[in-house]
XYZ file of C-alpha atoms in Angstrom:
753
model
C 36.630 -19.425 21.735
C 34.230 -17.115 23.649
C 34.711 -14.965 26.776
C 33.402 -17.751 29.113
C 36.042 -20.236 27.849
C 38.749 -17.441 27.727
C 38.062 -16.262 31.410
C 36.869 -19.597 32.860
C 33.291 -20.737 33.590
C 33.493 -19.991 37.298
C 34.906 -16.633 36.690
C 31.513 -14.864 36.706
C 32.960 -11.452 37.854
C 35.633 -11.529 35.135
C 33.006 -12.116 32.513
C 30.870 -9.385 33.931
C 33.839 -6.999 33.934
C 34.654 -7.807 30.205
C 30.976 -7.248 29.204
C 30.590 -4.078 31.045
C 33.974 -2.397 30.494
C 35.466 -3.660 27.315
C 32.822 -5.075 25.029
C 31.220 -2.664 22.672
C 27.401 -2.938 22.292
C 26.453 -6.308 21.015
C 29.895 -7.543 19.662
C 30.928 -11.181 20.360
C 34.185 -12.157 21.878
C 35.498 -13.017 18.340
C 34.520 -9.601 17.157
C 36.017 -7.866 20.075
C 39.402 -9.766 19.676
C 39.463 -8.880 15.993
C 38.801 -5.050 16.835
C 41.526 -4.803 19.635
C 44.101 -6.745 17.665
C 43.323 -5.023 14.328
C 43.633 -8.416 12.720
C 47.202 -9.128 13.938
C 47.330 -12.993 14.351
C 50.418 -12.957 16.711
C 48.704 -10.401 18.995
C 45.522 -12.307 18.867
C 47.171 -15.510 20.048
C 49.114 -13.720 22.832
C 45.876 -12.326 24.168
C 44.015 -15.681 23.917
C 46.964 -17.470 25.788
C 46.934 -14.699 28.298
C 50.534 -13.802 27.652
C 49.984 -10.090 26.829
C 47.129 -7.663 27.348
C 46.584 -3.988 26.516
C 45.365 -1.662 29.286
C 41.724 -0.862 29.565
C 41.591 2.200 27.290
C 42.851 0.226 24.351
C 40.714 -2.810 25.204
C 37.587 -0.808 25.263
C 38.248 2.030 22.589
C 40.550 0.638 19.818
C 38.949 0.706 16.502
C 35.884 2.733 17.631
C 37.104 5.824 15.700
C 35.781 3.907 12.601
C 32.265 4.381 14.083
C 32.867 8.122 14.686
C 33.696 7.839 18.380
C 36.195 10.545 19.559
C 37.952 8.405 22.354
C 41.630 8.336 22.940
C 43.621 5.082 23.389
C 45.862 6.652 26.033
C 45.144 6.167 29.687
C 46.558 9.432 30.775
C 48.586 12.647 29.895
C 50.771 15.160 31.401
C 49.805 18.851 30.312
C 52.119 21.702 29.884
C 52.645 23.269 33.300
C 50.715 26.551 33.626
C 52.768 29.630 33.555
C 52.583 32.280 36.242
C 49.744 34.262 34.968
C 45.903 33.947 35.042
C 45.553 33.399 31.245
C 47.866 30.334 31.332
C 46.264 29.095 34.576
C 42.629 29.036 33.056
C 43.950 27.889 29.669
C 45.384 24.734 31.509
C 41.871 24.236 32.947
C 40.381 24.340 29.499
C 42.937 21.779 28.260
C 42.083 19.619 31.207
C 38.415 19.658 30.341
C 38.972 18.767 26.707
C 41.378 15.907 27.750
C 38.742 14.585 30.248
C 36.057 14.669 27.457
C 38.113 12.331 25.370
C 38.625 9.734 28.263
C 42.167 10.683 29.418
C 43.351 11.387 32.890
C 45.910 14.070 33.458
C 48.914 15.229 35.549
C 49.700 18.803 36.094
C 52.595 20.374 37.933
C 52.023 23.782 39.511
C 55.478 24.735 40.636
C 55.596 27.636 38.239
C 52.873 29.437 40.105
C 53.977 32.196 42.585
C 53.426 31.459 46.334
C 50.756 32.966 48.582
C 51.396 36.649 49.428
C 53.463 37.411 46.393
C 52.862 40.729 44.626
C 50.555 40.835 41.566
C 49.787 43.750 39.342
C 46.052 43.816 39.706
C 43.491 45.006 42.186
C 44.180 42.131 44.636
C 47.685 43.456 45.157
C 48.938 39.934 46.243
C 48.177 36.469 45.133
C 46.341 33.633 46.960
C 49.167 31.306 45.863
C 49.672 28.164 43.950
C 47.628 25.986 46.238
C 44.569 28.036 45.690
C 44.319 27.246 41.995
C 44.248 23.517 42.885
C 40.468 24.006 43.461
C 40.056 25.204 39.934
C 41.492 22.000 38.548
C 39.711 19.913 41.158
C 36.400 21.468 40.068
C 37.003 20.784 36.345
C 37.749 17.201 37.200
C 34.460 16.969 39.075
C 32.386 18.502 36.378
C 33.587 16.690 33.276
C 32.174 13.107 33.204
C 33.631 10.077 31.519
C 30.904 7.606 30.564
C 29.585 7.663 34.093
C 32.890 8.168 35.927
C 35.018 11.196 36.701
C 38.513 11.961 35.289
C 41.695 11.184 37.067
C 43.997 14.077 38.085
C 47.527 14.327 39.578
C 48.722 17.661 40.967
C 52.324 18.074 41.878
C 54.561 20.756 43.527
C 58.344 20.937 44.128
C 59.562 20.593 47.702
C 61.468 23.897 47.472
C 58.367 26.049 46.632
C 57.421 28.353 49.493
C 53.681 27.076 49.374
C 54.949 23.562 50.283
C 53.503 23.476 53.671
C 50.020 24.529 52.496
C 50.285 22.017 49.738
C 51.219 19.229 52.258
C 48.286 20.005 54.459
C 45.577 20.547 51.696
C 44.183 16.986 52.041
C 43.786 17.436 55.707
C 40.497 19.103 54.884
C 38.450 16.296 53.767
C 36.225 18.579 51.847
C 38.887 20.028 49.618
C 40.637 18.703 46.547
C 39.120 15.229 46.678
C 39.160 14.689 42.843
C 42.951 14.628 42.466
C 46.030 12.756 43.788
C 48.766 15.084 44.969
C 52.398 14.398 45.038
C 55.712 16.222 45.811
C 58.702 16.463 43.631
C 61.372 15.576 46.165
C 64.959 16.408 45.557
C 68.167 14.751 46.689
C 69.258 17.945 48.222
C 66.194 17.971 50.542
C 66.626 14.318 51.475
C 70.193 14.744 52.387
C 69.230 17.578 54.602
C 66.703 15.479 56.214
C 69.275 12.848 57.124
C 71.509 15.639 58.510
C 68.732 17.510 60.135
C 69.800 20.826 58.549
C 67.957 23.932 57.239
C 66.428 23.713 53.837
C 65.629 26.865 51.709
C 62.273 27.371 50.172
C 62.608 29.931 47.253
C 60.592 31.435 44.349
C 61.598 34.173 41.974
C 58.657 36.159 40.913
C 59.020 37.551 37.305
C 57.507 40.299 35.325
C 58.353 40.458 31.634
C 61.451 38.105 32.464
C 62.573 40.477 35.080
C 62.928 39.324 38.757
C 60.512 41.703 40.725
C 60.294 39.606 44.007
C 62.199 36.826 45.743
C 60.136 34.848 48.185
C 62.475 32.965 50.413
C 62.375 31.208 53.699
C 64.273 28.491 55.663
C 62.779 25.460 57.284
C 64.150 22.612 59.259
C 64.202 19.674 56.635
C 63.499 16.962 59.197
C 60.509 18.839 60.678
C 59.029 19.288 57.223
C 59.708 15.735 56.447
C 57.908 14.577 59.584
C 54.923 16.676 58.785
C 54.832 15.118 55.300
C 54.975 11.586 57.001
C 52.245 12.486 59.403
C 49.880 13.629 56.522
C 50.617 10.337 54.784
C 50.020 8.436 57.933
C 46.646 10.014 58.408
C 45.515 10.866 54.823
C 47.629 8.700 52.498
C 48.891 11.724 50.563
C 50.811 13.474 49.261
C 52.856 10.777 47.441
C 56.530 11.035 46.998
C 58.108 11.624 43.508
C 61.977 11.433 43.735
C 62.539 13.817 41.050
C 66.360 13.585 40.589
C 65.973 9.764 40.195
C 63.189 10.230 37.735
C 65.291 12.697 35.731
C 68.580 10.646 35.779
C 67.513 7.085 35.371
C 65.956 6.741 31.766
C 66.958 6.650 28.199
C 66.912 10.559 27.874
C 68.793 11.526 30.928
C 71.700 12.953 28.930
C 69.613 14.733 26.265
C 69.748 18.411 26.948
C 66.583 18.908 24.741
C 64.317 16.816 26.907
C 62.710 17.337 30.278
C 59.984 15.701 32.268
C 57.051 18.028 32.995
C 55.126 15.735 35.485
C 53.605 12.392 35.953
C 50.347 10.714 35.171
C 47.624 10.214 38.035
C 49.071 6.924 39.264
C 52.673 8.139 38.917
C 54.008 5.193 36.777
C 54.621 7.504 33.861
C 56.838 10.536 34.093
C 56.182 12.460 30.840
C 57.112 15.544 29.027
C 54.575 18.255 28.252
C 51.777 16.724 26.272
C 53.106 13.233 26.714
C 50.744 10.243 27.045
C 50.485 6.840 28.566
C 49.946 4.002 26.150
C 49.928 0.894 28.335
C 50.012 -3.011 27.985
C 51.192 -5.815 30.379
C 52.907 -9.148 30.256
C 50.887 -11.692 32.129
C 53.800 -13.384 34.006
C 52.028 -16.553 35.453
C 51.117 -17.692 31.939
C 54.824 -18.331 31.199
C 55.123 -21.164 33.627
C 55.243 -24.749 32.100
C 52.375 -27.141 32.591
C 53.666 -28.421 35.948
C 54.120 -24.834 37.082
C 57.695 -25.474 38.342
C 59.739 -23.748 35.474
C 59.541 -20.458 33.828
C 59.686 -20.380 29.989
C 61.927 -17.401 29.282
C 61.870 -17.924 25.484
C 58.078 -17.572 25.381
C 58.484 -14.465 27.606
C 60.965 -12.893 25.113
C 58.537 -13.552 22.286
C 55.619 -11.869 24.189
C 57.964 -8.799 24.921
C 58.506 -8.359 21.202
C 54.751 -8.640 20.442
C 53.950 -6.218 23.168
C 56.482 -3.506 22.056
C 55.404 -3.940 18.335
C 51.592 -3.834 19.240
C 51.990 -0.768 21.390
C 53.821 0.960 18.639
C 51.017 -0.101 16.154
C 48.400 1.411 18.518
C 50.515 4.551 19.031
C 50.452 5.271 15.121
C 46.705 4.384 14.905
C 45.892 6.535 17.817
C 47.855 9.610 16.886
C 44.883 11.639 15.484
C 42.667 10.737 18.415
C 44.615 12.834 21.131
C 42.479 15.750 22.171
C 45.160 18.477 21.914
C 47.717 19.704 19.407
C 50.385 19.614 22.022
C 49.593 16.019 22.844
C 49.645 14.972 19.191
C 53.041 16.566 18.690
C 54.644 15.314 21.832
C 53.550 11.723 21.321
C 54.782 11.862 17.671
C 58.125 13.372 18.627
C 58.987 11.071 21.559
C 56.858 7.954 21.023
C 56.599 6.781 24.727
C 55.039 3.428 25.259
C 54.624 1.604 28.529
C 55.100 -2.249 28.417
C 54.591 -3.556 32.059
C 53.831 -6.741 34.031
C 50.845 -8.253 35.720
C 50.483 -11.164 38.112
C 53.941 -11.130 39.851
C 52.440 -11.942 43.222
C 50.783 -15.086 41.830
C 53.988 -16.082 39.868
C 56.169 -16.013 42.934
C 53.560 -18.211 44.738
C 53.436 -20.798 42.089
C 57.412 -20.972 42.217
C 57.252 -21.280 46.008
C 59.026 -18.055 46.466
C 58.086 -15.670 49.238
C 57.484 -12.137 47.904
C 60.385 -9.925 49.210
C 62.760 -12.888 50.051
C 66.287 -12.741 48.677
C 65.401 -15.560 46.241
C 62.471 -13.808 44.939
C 64.305 -10.549 44.459
C 67.210 -12.477 42.631
C 64.597 -14.131 40.417
C 62.883 -10.819 39.609
C 66.358 -9.184 38.765
C 66.827 -11.871 36.097
C 63.389 -11.636 34.741
C 63.240 -7.750 34.398
C 66.749 -7.785 32.828
C 65.338 -10.054 30.139
C 62.340 -7.840 29.551
C 64.269 -4.563 29.208
C 66.863 -6.144 26.795
C 64.182 -7.701 24.602
C 62.176 -4.394 24.452
C 65.281 -2.381 23.503
C 66.126 -4.919 20.795
C 62.549 -4.774 19.287
C 62.423 -1.046 19.474
C 65.722 -0.972 17.512
C 64.486 -3.405 14.995
C 61.276 -1.325 14.571
C 63.442 1.761 14.035
C 65.202 -0.164 11.249
C 61.888 -0.659 9.586
C 60.022 2.600 10.237
C 62.694 5.066 11.350
C 63.673 6.294 14.829
C 61.466 8.653 16.848
C 61.933 12.080 15.432
C 63.881 13.629 18.426
C 66.309 10.544 18.717
C 69.804 11.612 19.696
C 72.200 8.820 19.353
C 75.138 10.381 21.216
C 73.015 11.340 24.101
C 71.208 7.985 24.325
C 74.517 6.081 24.429
C 75.748 7.973 27.330
C 72.598 7.137 29.393
C 73.516 5.358 32.638
C 70.276 3.404 32.362
C 71.088 2.100 28.914
C 74.684 1.334 29.929
C 73.331 -0.802 32.985
C 70.561 -2.422 31.101
C 71.924 -3.570 27.710
C 74.461 -5.768 26.262
C 76.811 -5.730 23.291
C 74.184 -6.772 20.848
C 71.644 -4.060 22.009
C 74.320 -1.309 21.749
C 75.298 -2.282 18.170
C 71.574 -2.440 17.064
C 71.118 1.110 18.612
C 74.327 2.367 16.954
C 73.172 0.939 13.587
C 69.353 1.649 13.593
C 68.527 3.833 16.648
C 65.318 3.480 18.625
C 61.752 3.662 17.672
C 60.680 4.788 21.251
C 62.173 7.161 23.903
C 60.459 5.161 26.718
C 59.663 1.639 26.790
C 58.838 -0.039 30.294
C 56.537 0.952 33.029
C 54.383 -0.890 35.540
C 50.845 0.309 36.024
C 48.247 -0.609 38.805
C 46.306 -3.028 36.382
C 43.362 -3.069 38.929
C 40.466 -3.898 36.468
C 42.604 -6.256 34.274
C 43.844 -8.227 37.319
C 40.346 -8.582 38.733
C 39.039 -9.810 35.354
C 41.871 -12.284 34.961
C 41.618 -13.359 38.694
C 45.206 -12.614 39.623
C 47.455 -10.209 41.430
C 47.963 -6.755 40.071
C 51.011 -5.023 38.742
C 53.993 -5.467 40.900
C 51.921 -5.761 44.170
C 51.699 -8.784 46.300
C 48.269 -10.318 46.744
C 45.873 -8.133 48.612
C 44.133 -11.025 50.184
C 43.380 -14.682 49.439
C 39.730 -14.589 50.479
C 37.087 -12.084 50.657
C 33.386 -12.039 51.881
C 30.600 -11.716 49.378
C 26.990 -10.901 50.295
C 23.803 -12.182 48.684
C 20.187 -11.985 49.612
C 18.380 -15.136 50.608
C 14.737 -16.022 49.749
C 13.700 -14.555 53.190
C 15.216 -11.111 52.271
C 18.042 -11.486 54.729
C 21.708 -10.884 53.751
C 23.718 -13.984 53.566
C 27.554 -13.849 53.640
C 30.014 -16.284 52.299
C 33.747 -16.653 51.858
C 35.151 -16.660 48.445
C 38.700 -17.933 47.996
C 41.030 -16.649 45.358
C 41.794 -19.242 42.532
C 45.462 -19.593 43.352
C 44.764 -20.242 47.059
C 41.814 -22.565 46.306
C 43.797 -24.620 43.860
C 46.689 -25.122 46.211
C 44.367 -25.913 49.216
C 42.567 -28.609 47.129
C 45.764 -30.087 45.796
C 47.368 -30.288 49.381
C 44.119 -31.021 51.333
C 44.145 -27.725 53.321
C 41.017 -26.642 54.973
C 41.775 -23.164 56.139
C 43.450 -20.275 54.389
C 45.351 -19.783 57.884
C 47.197 -23.014 57.065
C 48.609 -21.949 53.756
C 52.488 -21.991 53.682
C 54.512 -18.748 54.334
C 54.987 -17.961 50.612
C 51.211 -17.135 50.409
C 51.920 -13.616 51.655
C 49.602 -10.630 51.501
C 50.130 -6.892 51.306
C 49.092 -6.619 54.950
C 51.529 -9.024 56.345
C 54.518 -8.210 54.227
C 57.324 -6.360 55.654
C 57.277 -2.835 54.150
C 60.999 -2.788 53.576
C 60.939 -6.038 51.707
C 58.225 -4.567 49.621
C 60.516 -1.528 48.744
C 63.346 -3.867 47.935
C 61.125 -5.697 45.485
C 60.192 -2.412 43.810
C 63.813 -1.298 43.837
C 65.042 -4.329 41.872
C 62.313 -3.715 39.137
C 62.887 0.044 39.093
C 66.570 -0.550 38.197
C 65.332 -2.209 34.852
C 62.348 0.066 34.221
C 63.122 3.331 32.406
C 59.720 4.922 33.217
C 58.321 4.263 36.713
C 56.204 1.990 38.867
C 52.735 2.643 40.317
C 53.199 1.720 43.870
C 51.313 1.564 47.109
C 52.760 0.290 50.357
C 49.884 -1.145 52.334
C 50.351 -0.600 56.144
C 48.408 -2.004 59.126
C 46.668 0.362 61.290
C 49.133 0.242 64.149
C 51.873 1.532 61.883
C 53.587 4.613 63.529
C 54.437 7.961 61.912
C 58.075 7.205 62.516
C 57.769 4.089 60.581
C 56.246 5.924 57.573
C 59.128 8.319 57.783
C 61.611 5.325 57.586
C 59.653 3.853 54.660
C 60.083 7.066 52.568
C 63.688 7.498 53.554
C 64.544 3.901 52.753
C 62.546 4.204 49.288
C 64.881 7.177 48.473
C 68.030 5.299 49.493
C 67.067 2.348 47.332
C 66.586 4.408 44.209
C 62.761 4.366 43.814
C 61.310 6.921 41.631
C 58.045 7.169 43.653
C 56.034 5.494 46.369
C 52.854 6.258 48.372
C 51.643 4.503 51.580
C 48.196 3.514 52.674
C 47.588 2.967 56.428
C 44.389 1.038 56.859
C 41.926 2.841 59.033
C 43.439 6.329 58.176
C 41.164 9.316 58.063
C 40.941 9.176 54.292
C 38.964 5.879 54.350
C 35.966 7.957 55.431
C 35.748 9.649 52.087
C 35.980 6.470 50.024
C 32.404 5.455 51.137
C 30.723 8.838 51.815
C 27.092 8.940 50.379
C 25.231 12.337 49.645
C 22.628 11.795 52.345
C 21.456 14.349 54.841
C 22.453 13.559 58.514
C 19.697 12.150 60.500
C 19.001 13.053 64.163
C 19.821 10.185 66.472
C 16.970 8.944 68.623
C 16.896 6.613 71.586
C 15.730 3.081 71.078
C 12.275 2.131 72.448
C 12.325 -0.749 74.794
C 12.290 -4.055 72.801
C 13.099 -2.306 69.452
C 15.994 -3.599 67.296
C 18.366 -1.033 65.982
C 18.747 -1.161 62.259
C 22.195 -2.089 61.045
C 23.785 1.041 59.519
C 24.594 1.123 55.829
C 28.248 1.708 56.072
C 28.806 -1.323 58.497
C 31.866 -3.183 57.636
C 32.485 -6.823 58.507
C 35.890 -7.602 59.868
C 37.073 -11.263 60.067
C 38.518 -12.618 63.293
C 39.808 -16.172 63.484
C 39.220 -18.159 66.630
C 40.651 -21.582 67.632
C 38.170 -23.319 69.935
C 38.518 -26.718 71.704
C 37.053 -28.724 68.798
C 37.828 -26.673 65.631
C 38.216 -23.229 64.157
C 35.766 -20.366 63.757
C 35.656 -17.092 61.902
C 33.815 -14.307 63.857
C 32.528 -11.534 61.442
C 32.322 -8.284 63.422
C 30.145 -5.609 61.909
C 31.529 -2.165 62.795
C 30.234 1.142 61.579
C 32.758 3.866 61.072
C 30.007 6.725 61.105
C 28.623 5.423 64.491
C 32.101 4.202 65.726
C 30.591 1.214 67.267
C 30.006 -2.575 66.802
C 26.614 -3.082 64.960
C 26.333 -6.904 64.460
C 28.244 -10.136 64.363
C 28.005 -13.606 63.016
C 30.027 -16.738 62.942
C 31.233 -19.001 60.238
C 32.827 -22.393 60.921
C 36.384 -22.482 59.322
C 37.139 -26.117 58.752
C 35.725 -29.035 60.735
C 34.627 -29.112 64.260
C 32.586 -26.970 66.460
C 28.906 -27.168 67.531
C 27.959 -25.080 64.456
C 24.210 -24.448 65.054
C 24.607 -23.787 68.710
C 27.515 -21.388 68.100
C 25.466 -19.615 65.455
C 22.599 -19.232 67.966
C 24.992 -17.668 70.552
C 26.154 -15.215 67.909
C 22.699 -14.303 66.989
C 21.755 -13.749 70.698
C 24.772 -11.570 71.150
C 24.105 -9.589 68.099
C 20.547 -9.096 69.263
C 21.571 -7.907 72.672
C 23.920 -5.243 70.965
C 21.084 -4.138 68.620
C 18.752 -3.689 71.627
C 21.108 -1.096 72.936
C 23.384 -3.422 75.099
C 27.165 -3.568 75.467
C 29.918 -5.989 76.197
C 29.608 -5.471 79.851
C 26.042 -6.845 79.657
C 27.076 -9.555 77.534
C 29.734 -10.691 79.947
C 27.326 -10.527 82.858
C 24.840 -12.782 80.933
C 27.363 -15.498 80.360
C 29.668 -15.442 83.353
C 27.931 -18.325 85.117
C 28.695 -20.797 82.315
C 30.937 -23.615 83.246
C 33.986 -24.475 81.120
C 33.602 -26.546 77.939
C 35.292 -30.099 78.051
C 36.680 -29.609 74.575
C 38.459 -26.479 75.665
C 39.888 -28.290 78.743
C 41.120 -31.103 76.534
C 42.652 -28.715 74.052
C 44.550 -26.836 76.639
C 45.654 -30.029 78.354
C 47.548 -31.347 75.167
C 48.956 -27.800 74.511
C 46.813 -26.455 71.745
C 46.921 -22.728 71.152
C 43.483 -21.829 71.779
C 41.708 -18.482 71.745
C 41.280 -16.893 75.188
C 38.342 -18.353 77.065
C 36.975 -21.720 78.263
C 33.820 -21.712 76.143
C 32.828 -20.520 72.689
C 30.763 -17.671 74.041
C 33.530 -16.388 76.097
C 35.993 -16.745 73.355
C 33.694 -14.696 71.067
C 33.236 -12.134 73.754
C 37.027 -11.783 74.324
C 37.510 -11.238 70.595
C 34.834 -8.515 70.661
C 36.641 -6.756 73.554
C 40.005 -6.995 71.709
C 38.363 -5.550 68.710
C 37.038 -2.678 70.678
C 40.380 -1.979 72.196
C 42.057 -1.967 68.895
C 39.561 0.374 67.440
C 39.833 2.714 70.208
C 36.092 2.904 70.744
C 34.928 5.448 73.211
C 31.233 4.434 73.714
C 31.914 1.620 76.118
C 35.005 2.786 78.101
C 33.211 2.479 81.441
C 32.169 -1.140 80.656
C 35.558 -1.935 79.293
C 37.331 -0.627 82.426
C 35.143 -2.911 84.590
C 35.827 -5.890 82.376
C 39.576 -5.184 82.320
C 39.680 -5.376 86.113
C 38.569 -8.935 85.840
C 40.808 -10.060 82.951
C 44.037 -11.944 83.409
C 47.075 -10.994 81.429
C 47.299 -13.176 78.212
C 49.834 -16.000 78.708
C 49.783 -16.521 74.897
C 48.353 -13.994 72.442
C 46.984 -14.860 69.113
C 48.173 -12.970 66.141
C 45.036 -11.216 65.466
C 46.277 -7.895 64.186
C 43.228 -5.853 63.099
C 43.353 -4.461 59.664
C 40.850 -1.707 58.700
C 39.903 -1.640 55.135
C 38.134 0.619 52.680
C 34.918 -0.551 51.397
C 33.488 -0.630 47.997
C 30.647 2.026 47.386
C 28.827 -0.305 45.002
C 28.688 -3.640 46.861
C 29.946 -2.762 50.410
C 32.822 -5.363 50.067
C 36.528 -4.781 50.788
C 38.611 -2.528 48.282
C 42.149 -3.278 47.134
C 44.355 -0.252 47.106
C 47.224 0.115 44.635
C 48.999 3.295 43.263
C 46.066 5.549 43.768
C 43.597 3.010 42.306
C 40.791 1.262 44.313
C 39.422 -2.084 42.875
C 36.912 -4.482 44.272
C 37.287 -8.185 43.733
C 33.663 -8.754 44.758
C 31.876 -6.796 42.025
C 34.532 -5.367 39.728
C 34.125 -1.633 40.741
C 37.334 0.371 40.098
C 38.436 3.996 40.198
C 41.808 5.825 40.259
C 42.074 9.109 42.196
């Protein structure tokens, strides 16, 4: 067995990710497997069979301490929240830098810091507020590198803090706090007041030597504040929502008075105490289908859960000395949180012919998740019998936990009564972006982001050549059922873009009911989503019992910062006559499907966000039919005219005398649903005009106004909802967005904010 056989011969990107991210120096696959499993045969088998896999930190770093490397196995931490004094604020920055240097991300809650304008006993007389210190932690994150990448940071603030309005708006300035995710700790009290449209009190007590010296207090209209929150998310994809009462009340420690969460990790799937860490691994769900892929093997799943819980505990013990800070070593030893999750849910549901978000899929996932939590609890109890409970275990408080009562059976309760638990936290669902890309499957709890993407390669003539790559699950189905186009896949091949957001929330809610930690979650929204719809998504998420959620509306203002390059702005100059304009580097190619008289086409429209205009276009035949070479020539001429400084008005004038195509006439006569137009050039032009309208481009308004006067109202419209997407800074292809993480299926790039 080697990496090629393990990942698949055609999975070149997966092999590349393994070699660049997880392989250490010149080690072979066999040596890597031995290192990350520490010789555990059952764990080796589970990894080879793709039933269980550790998160990236463990895959890359386990065992390297034997070579003198100081690298943590934990993906992330929550630091002790800074106290309301300068010494503590800067001490936290020091801890942050130290943790980043060991390879861990961090979460910091700044709710203890006094609000802007409060009194201070120094020369300033009053403080600049909690939000001002976000820049300190942001700068620390920017400075400290981690093997070519920066650290990941989460900053959070309570909804009742008087600085909350400043906090909500901080990401509106695209030059500030761009190295951190930000989230708000929402309360049930606030959400109830939003529903009732009542006043909500923002309050902070300023202390000096434990004496209250000032009370900062003001009232705001809850619904108005909530709308501003939704507006910021609509436009900037932040701040995320942390439903703090649900986080505090739905876990194994909810009734333990000696425990409290201090914050969450950067992707928000792990609420943790001060000093707590994330130690992550995932069950690879599609691997538990039988050979005919029509039945799920729950017995094999149970075995894998036990292996996962045991293996994460072994890694926890082995990695205890490797945590950067004393508070982290102590917290991890005292509470022993682990995070067993899932990977490939979207693919699994497709293979079972279940549409993601349908009642049937939710019912299946409820059964699946209940089995996982029960087996995890049983294994933790059996490990406690062998090695003892976690030091802070409180039997009486644990047995009162509503989460435990809901998610156990008589056998589990008896085991806990007898032997206790080895871990205070067991299940979480992380983004799994790099791992999912390596294994060529959907990530975490998310539906598939897309079933095809465009790759670019350079031909012998130095020109960029684009070609479509179809995901393995779609390709396999299309080959089996002789399907030529992705557009013709059945309805259970659903993507993040065409999934009803409320169905997405319901899926997360059913898993959250069985997950004692939390779930990294991003609801991907089309560009036309309204602010009111974002409000409804967050309100519904709270009502359904989610612990946290973020939204990402494609085409929002934040997309600009994902692909910014440190280049000086160049002055624009007019084109000389006959001079072709160069295609701008940030040009994104958006696919548009056309149905013509004799087949199907895909028009790739090259749009530049920086210039806010169409740069280029080319055509790919999708399936059979179509005068392929002639159509490609038409697209080249159209693209050339645009690059010579022309516009759509000029394009229309140049083709308006062309008579109708017989294939279009025949297709319309027999009732085919064709794209608007009676020739291929006109159908392409109409698609370009629709694109401009959707993008709200300003450059060609006069030309568009003229064109619109001549257009007839559509009798039938093609469902061509334009979806803006973020692009990869390494290869320029489309990024998948999940839980604050960005990953590229084309080149393997990944980052978590």
